[in-house]
PDB file of C-alpha atoms in Angstrom:
ATOM      1  CA  MET A   1     -46.726 -16.435-242.906  1.00 71.00           C
ATOM      2  CA  GLN A   2     -45.772 -16.185-239.228  1.00 79.00           C
ATOM      3  CA  ALA A   3     -49.232 -15.093-238.079  1.00 82.00           C
ATOM      4  CA  ALA A   4     -50.075 -18.713-237.236  1.00 89.00           C
ATOM      5  CA  TYR A   5     -47.260 -18.786-234.660  1.00 96.00           C
ATOM      6  CA  PRO A   6     -47.810 -16.586-231.587  1.00 96.00           C
ATOM      7  CA  GLY A   7     -44.752 -15.140-229.866  1.00 96.00           C
ATOM      8  CA  ASP A   8     -44.654 -17.590-226.969  1.00 97.00           C
ATOM      9  CA  LYS A   9     -43.509 -21.122-226.128  1.00 97.00           C
ATOM     10  CA  GLN A  10     -46.504 -22.697-227.885  1.00 97.00           C
ATOM     11  CA  GLY A  11     -45.830 -20.597-230.976  1.00 97.00           C
ATOM     12  CA  ALA A  12     -42.177 -21.628-230.944  1.00 97.00           C
ATOM     13  CA  ARG A  13     -43.203 -25.278-230.648  1.00 97.00           C
ATOM     14  CA  ALA A  14     -45.712 -25.034-233.504  1.00 96.00           C
ATOM     15  CA  LEU A  15     -43.272 -23.207-235.769  1.00 96.00           C
ATOM     16  CA  MET A  16     -40.481 -25.690-235.182  1.00 95.00           C
ATOM     17  CA  ALA A  17     -42.847 -28.661-235.463  1.00 94.00           C
ATOM     18  CA  GLU A  18     -43.830 -27.387-238.910  1.00 93.00           C
ATOM     19  CA  LEU A  19     -40.196 -27.037-239.946  1.00 92.00           C
ATOM     20  CA  ALA A  20     -39.355 -30.413-238.416  1.00 92.00           C
ATOM     21  CA  ALA A  21     -42.050 -32.234-240.327  1.00 90.00           C
ATOM     22  CA  HIS A  22     -42.202 -30.430-243.642  1.00 87.00           C
ATOM     23  CA  GLY A  23     -39.639 -27.703-244.023  1.00 83.00           C
ATOM     24  CA  ASP A  24     -40.931 -24.554-245.655  1.00 85.00           C
ATOM     25  CA  PRO A  25     -38.688 -22.240-247.697  1.00 85.00           C
ATOM     26  CA  ALA A  26     -40.876 -19.182-247.140  1.00 86.00           C
ATOM     27  CA  LEU A  27     -41.076 -19.799-243.389  1.00 90.00           C
ATOM     28  CA  VAL A  28     -37.299 -20.286-243.144  1.00 89.00           C
ATOM     29  CA  ALA A  29     -36.722 -17.075-245.117  1.00 88.00           C
ATOM     30  CA  SER A  30     -39.081 -15.198-242.790  1.00 92.00           C
ATOM     31  CA  LEU A  31     -36.807 -16.058-239.835  1.00 94.00           C
ATOM     32  CA  ARG A  32     -33.956 -13.947-241.220  1.00 94.00           C
ATOM     33  CA  PRO A  33     -33.312 -11.176-238.677  1.00 97.00           C
ATOM     34  CA  THR A  34     -33.401  -7.514-239.640  1.00 97.00           C
ATOM     35  CA  THR A  35     -30.896  -4.929-238.465  1.00 98.00           C
ATOM     36  CA  ALA A  36     -33.463  -3.828-235.871  1.00 98.00           C
ATOM     37  CA  ASP A  37     -33.730  -7.430-234.632  1.00 98.00           C
ATOM     38  CA  TYR A  38     -29.977  -7.699-234.051  1.00 98.00           C
ATOM     39  CA  GLN A  39     -30.045  -4.358-232.248  1.00 98.00           C
ATOM     40  CA  ALA A  40     -32.966  -5.439-230.038  1.00 98.00           C
ATOM     41  CA  LEU A  41     -31.372  -8.731-228.972  1.00 98.00           C
ATOM     42  CA  PHE A  42     -27.703  -7.835-228.643  1.00 98.00           C
ATOM     43  CA  GLU A  43     -25.657  -4.999-227.164  1.00 98.00           C
ATOM     44  CA  PRO A  44     -24.694  -2.495-229.911  1.00 97.00           C
ATOM     45  CA  ALA A  45     -21.135  -3.557-230.810  1.00 96.00           C
ATOM     46  CA  PHE A  46     -22.030  -7.251-230.671  1.00 97.00           C
ATOM     47  CA  ALA A  47     -25.177  -6.641-232.743  1.00 98.00           C
ATOM     48  CA  GLU A  48     -23.038  -5.312-235.597  1.00 97.00           C
ATOM     49  CA  ARG A  49     -20.631  -8.231-235.363  1.00 96.00           C
ATOM     50  CA  ALA A  50     -23.505 -10.738-235.203  1.00 97.00           C
ATOM     51  CA  GLN A  51     -25.199  -9.281-238.245  1.00 96.00           C
ATOM     52  CA  ARG A  52     -21.980  -9.448-240.267  1.00 94.00           C
ATOM     53  CA  PHE A  53     -21.399 -13.039-239.110  1.00 94.00           C
ATOM     54  CA  TYR A  54     -24.888 -14.335-239.919  1.00 93.00           C
ATOM     55  CA  GLU A  55     -25.222 -12.457-243.200  1.00 92.00           C
ATOM     56  CA  LYS A  56     -21.858 -13.725-244.482  1.00 90.00           C
ATOM     57  CA  GLY A  57     -22.449 -17.261-243.246  1.00 84.00           C
ATOM     58  CA  LEU A  58     -25.841 -18.693-242.425  1.00 81.00           C
ATOM     59  CA  TRP A  59     -28.056 -16.490-244.562  1.00 80.00           C
ATOM     60  CA  ALA A  60     -25.634 -16.238-247.495  1.00 81.00           C
ATOM     61  CA  SER A  61     -24.918 -19.965-247.661  1.00 68.00           C
ATOM     62  CA  MET A  62     -28.303 -21.313-246.622  1.00 63.00           C
ATOM     63  CA  PRO A  63     -30.882 -20.578-249.234  1.00 59.00           C
ATOM     64  CA  PRO A  64     -34.322 -21.379-247.880  1.00 60.00           C
ATOM     65  CA  THR A  65     -34.893 -25.077-248.163  1.00 64.00           C
ATOM     66  CA  ALA A  66     -37.890 -27.326-248.248  1.00 66.00           C
ATOM     67  CA  ALA A  67     -36.022 -30.061-246.378  1.00 80.00           C
ATOM     68  CA  PRO A  68     -37.463 -30.946-242.981  1.00 87.00           C
ATOM     69  CA  PHE A  69     -35.432 -29.846-239.949  1.00 89.00           C
ATOM     70  CA  ALA A  70     -35.752 -33.321-238.387  1.00 92.00           C
ATOM     71  CA  LYS A  71     -35.747 -36.965-239.403  1.00 92.00           C
ATOM     72  CA  PRO A  72     -39.173 -38.553-239.975  1.00 92.00           C
ATOM     73  CA  ASP A  73     -39.106 -40.455-236.674  1.00 94.00           C
ATOM     74  CA  GLN A  74     -38.119 -37.357-234.652  1.00 95.00           C
ATOM     75  CA  THR A  75     -41.691 -36.329-233.955  1.00 94.00           C
ATOM     76  CA  GLU A  76     -41.361 -35.031-230.399  1.00 94.00           C
ATOM     77  CA  VAL A  77     -40.551 -31.317-230.219  1.00 95.00           C
ATOM     78  CA  ARG A  78     -39.158 -30.198-226.853  1.00 96.00           C
ATOM     79  CA  VAL A  79     -38.952 -26.459-226.234  1.00 97.00           C
ATOM     80  CA  TRP A  80     -37.273 -24.480-223.469  1.00 97.00           C
ATOM     81  CA  GLY A  81     -37.472 -20.735-223.175  1.00 98.00           C
ATOM     82  CA  ALA A  82     -35.298 -18.438-221.111  1.00 98.00           C
ATOM     83  CA  THR A  83     -35.432 -14.698-220.830  1.00 98.00           C
ATOM     84  CA  THR A  84     -32.303 -12.831-221.706  1.00 98.00           C
ATOM     85  CA  GLU A  85     -32.091 -11.908-218.028  1.00 98.00           C
ATOM     86  CA  GLU A  86     -32.153 -15.610-217.066  1.00 98.00           C
ATOM     87  CA  LEU A  87     -29.445 -16.353-219.617  1.00 98.00           C
ATOM     88  CA  ARG A  88     -27.341 -13.476-218.313  1.00 98.00           C
ATOM     89  CA  ALA A  89     -27.635 -14.935-214.798  1.00 98.00           C
ATOM     90  CA  TRP A  90     -26.624 -18.358-216.231  1.00 97.00           C
ATOM     91  CA  GLY A  91     -28.453 -20.322-213.533  1.00 96.00           C
ATOM     92  CA  LYS A  92     -29.197 -24.041-213.362  1.00 96.00           C
ATOM     93  CA  ASP A  93     -32.188 -23.947-215.751  1.00 94.00           C
ATOM     94  CA  ALA A  94     -30.237 -22.035-218.398  1.00 96.00           C
ATOM     95  CA  GLN A  95     -27.288 -24.390-218.023  1.00 96.00           C
ATOM     96  CA  ALA A  96     -29.534 -27.453-218.285  1.00 95.00           C
ATOM     97  CA  ASN A  97     -31.429 -26.350-221.381  1.00 95.00           C
ATOM     98  CA  PHE A  98     -29.062 -24.207-223.455  1.00 97.00           C
ATOM     99  CA  PRO A  99     -25.660 -24.905-224.983  1.00 97.00           C
ATOM    100  CA  GLY A 100     -22.726 -23.737-222.893  1.00 97.00           C
ATOM    101  CA  GLY A 101     -21.755 -21.231-225.548  1.00 97.00           C
ATOM    102  CA  TYR A 102     -24.488 -18.948-224.246  1.00 98.00           C
ATOM    103  CA  GLU A 103     -22.371 -18.373-221.148  1.00 97.00           C
ATOM    104  CA  GLU A 104     -19.718 -16.828-223.417  1.00 97.00           C
ATOM    105  CA  ILE A 105     -22.129 -14.245-224.864  1.00 97.00           C
ATOM    106  CA  LYS A 106     -24.546 -13.783-221.967  1.00 98.00           C
ATOM    107  CA  ASP A 107     -23.371 -10.219-221.291  1.00 97.00           C
ATOM    108  CA  GLN A 108     -24.086  -9.313-224.915  1.00 98.00           C
ATOM    109  CA  LEU A 109     -27.810 -10.042-224.539  1.00 98.00           C
ATOM    110  CA  ARG A 110     -30.143  -7.110-224.028  1.00 98.00           C
ATOM    111  CA  PRO A 111     -32.980  -7.436-221.501  1.00 97.00           C
ATOM    112  CA  GLY A 112     -36.611  -8.085-222.264  1.00 97.00           C
ATOM    113  CA  LEU A 113     -36.626 -10.964-224.747  1.00 98.00           C
ATOM    114  CA  THR A 114     -37.003 -14.734-224.556  1.00 98.00           C
ATOM    115  CA  ILE A 115     -34.761 -17.106-226.477  1.00 98.00           C
ATOM    116  CA  TYR A 116     -35.848 -20.663-227.222  1.00 98.00           C
ATOM    117  CA  SER A 117     -33.843 -23.872-227.401  1.00 98.00           C
ATOM    118  CA  ILE A 118     -35.477 -26.769-229.232  1.00 97.00           C
ATOM    119  CA  ASP A 119     -34.770 -30.491-229.484  1.00 96.00           C
ATOM    120  CA  MET A 120     -36.507 -32.707-232.021  1.00 95.00           C
ATOM    121  CA  VAL A 121     -36.277 -36.282-230.838  1.00 96.00           C
ATOM    122  CA  VAL A 122     -37.604 -39.758-231.407  1.00 96.00           C
ATOM    123  CA  PRO A 123     -40.205 -40.229-228.642  1.00 95.00           C
ATOM    124  CA  GLY A 124     -38.533 -41.818-225.633  1.00 93.00           C
ATOM    125  CA  GLU A 125     -35.005 -40.820-226.680  1.00 94.00           C
ATOM    126  CA  GLU A 126     -32.959 -38.145-224.984  1.00 90.00           C
ATOM    127  CA  HIS A 127     -31.184 -36.478-227.921  1.00 90.00           C
ATOM    128  CA  GLY A 128     -31.982 -35.641-231.520  1.00 93.00           C
ATOM    129  CA  MET A 129     -31.743 -32.560-233.715  1.00 94.00           C
ATOM    130  CA  ALA A 130     -31.019 -29.499-231.586  1.00 95.00           C
ATOM    131  CA  TYR A 131     -31.691 -25.878-232.462  1.00 95.00           C
ATOM    132  CA  ASN A 132     -31.338 -22.705-230.418  1.00 97.00           C
ATOM    133  CA  GLY A 133     -31.625 -18.982-230.867  1.00 97.00           C
ATOM    134  CA  LEU A 134     -35.260 -18.758-231.962  1.00 98.00           C
ATOM    135  CA  THR A 135     -36.500 -15.415-230.622  1.00 98.00           C
ATOM    136  CA  TYR A 136     -39.712 -13.448-230.928  1.00 98.00           C
ATOM    137  CA  VAL A 137     -38.480  -9.915-231.510  1.00 98.00           C
ATOM    138  CA  ASN A 138     -40.064  -6.780-232.961  1.00 97.00           C
ATOM    139  CA  GLY A 139     -43.365  -8.582-233.530  1.00 96.00           C
ATOM    140  CA  HIS A 140     -42.040 -11.612-235.433  1.00 97.00           C
ATOM    141  CA  TRP A 141     -39.883 -14.703-235.076  1.00 98.00           C
ATOM    142  CA  ALA A 142     -36.172 -14.471-235.930  1.00 97.00           C
ATOM    143  CA  PHE A 143     -33.422 -17.080-235.788  1.00 96.00           C
ATOM    144  CA  PHE A 144     -29.984 -16.442-234.211  1.00 97.00           C
ATOM    145  CA  PRO A 145     -28.450 -19.934-233.904  1.00 95.00           C
ATOM    146  CA  LYS A 146     -25.297 -20.550-231.894  1.00 96.00           C
ATOM    147  CA  PRO A 147     -24.533 -16.871-231.253  1.00 97.00           C
ATOM    148  CA  TRP A 148     -21.251 -17.671-229.495  1.00 97.00           C
ATOM    149  CA  ARG A 149     -19.827 -18.495-232.910  1.00 95.00           C
ATOM    150  CA  VAL A 150     -19.780 -14.754-233.556  1.00 96.00           C
ATOM    151  CA  LEU A 151     -16.876 -14.622-231.084  1.00 93.00           C
ATOM    152  CA  GLU A 152     -15.156 -17.608-232.656  1.00 84.00           C
ATOM    153  CA  SER A 153     -15.381 -16.110-236.149  1.00 80.00           C
ATOM    154  CA  GLU A 154     -13.166 -13.190-235.228  1.00 67.00           C
ATOM    155  CA  LYS A 155     -10.319 -15.077-233.546  1.00 55.00           C
TER     156      LYS A 155
END
């Protein structure tokens, strides 16, 4: 399923373009992280919290859908990637291309991975459908959207 999408920026773009245009229940289901994926991306205690959060919320309430991730006229897929080290440093590029919530969890990110932020927009427009947290980990793509909400869920 994911073999058509290499673990780089072009692969992220192609994967999200497919979901934007067509949706694909099997492809969405394949993005569900494993325990090993949480452990690879996040520091140990946060990995456990994140897995509980996503399994109780996103993956429990979002059965794979065939609905496209974007509106029909949102045909431009913009992709930004940042290494976990770049996100931890929270420099200008990270701030410009990722939601501010990443600053809240930056110290929970383990080194060595790249996280992607994606916007699907109408050509020529600045904003559209925004997604973040797509990560190539352990040899496959996994989706960890809005990870700062893990912190919010336990307040």
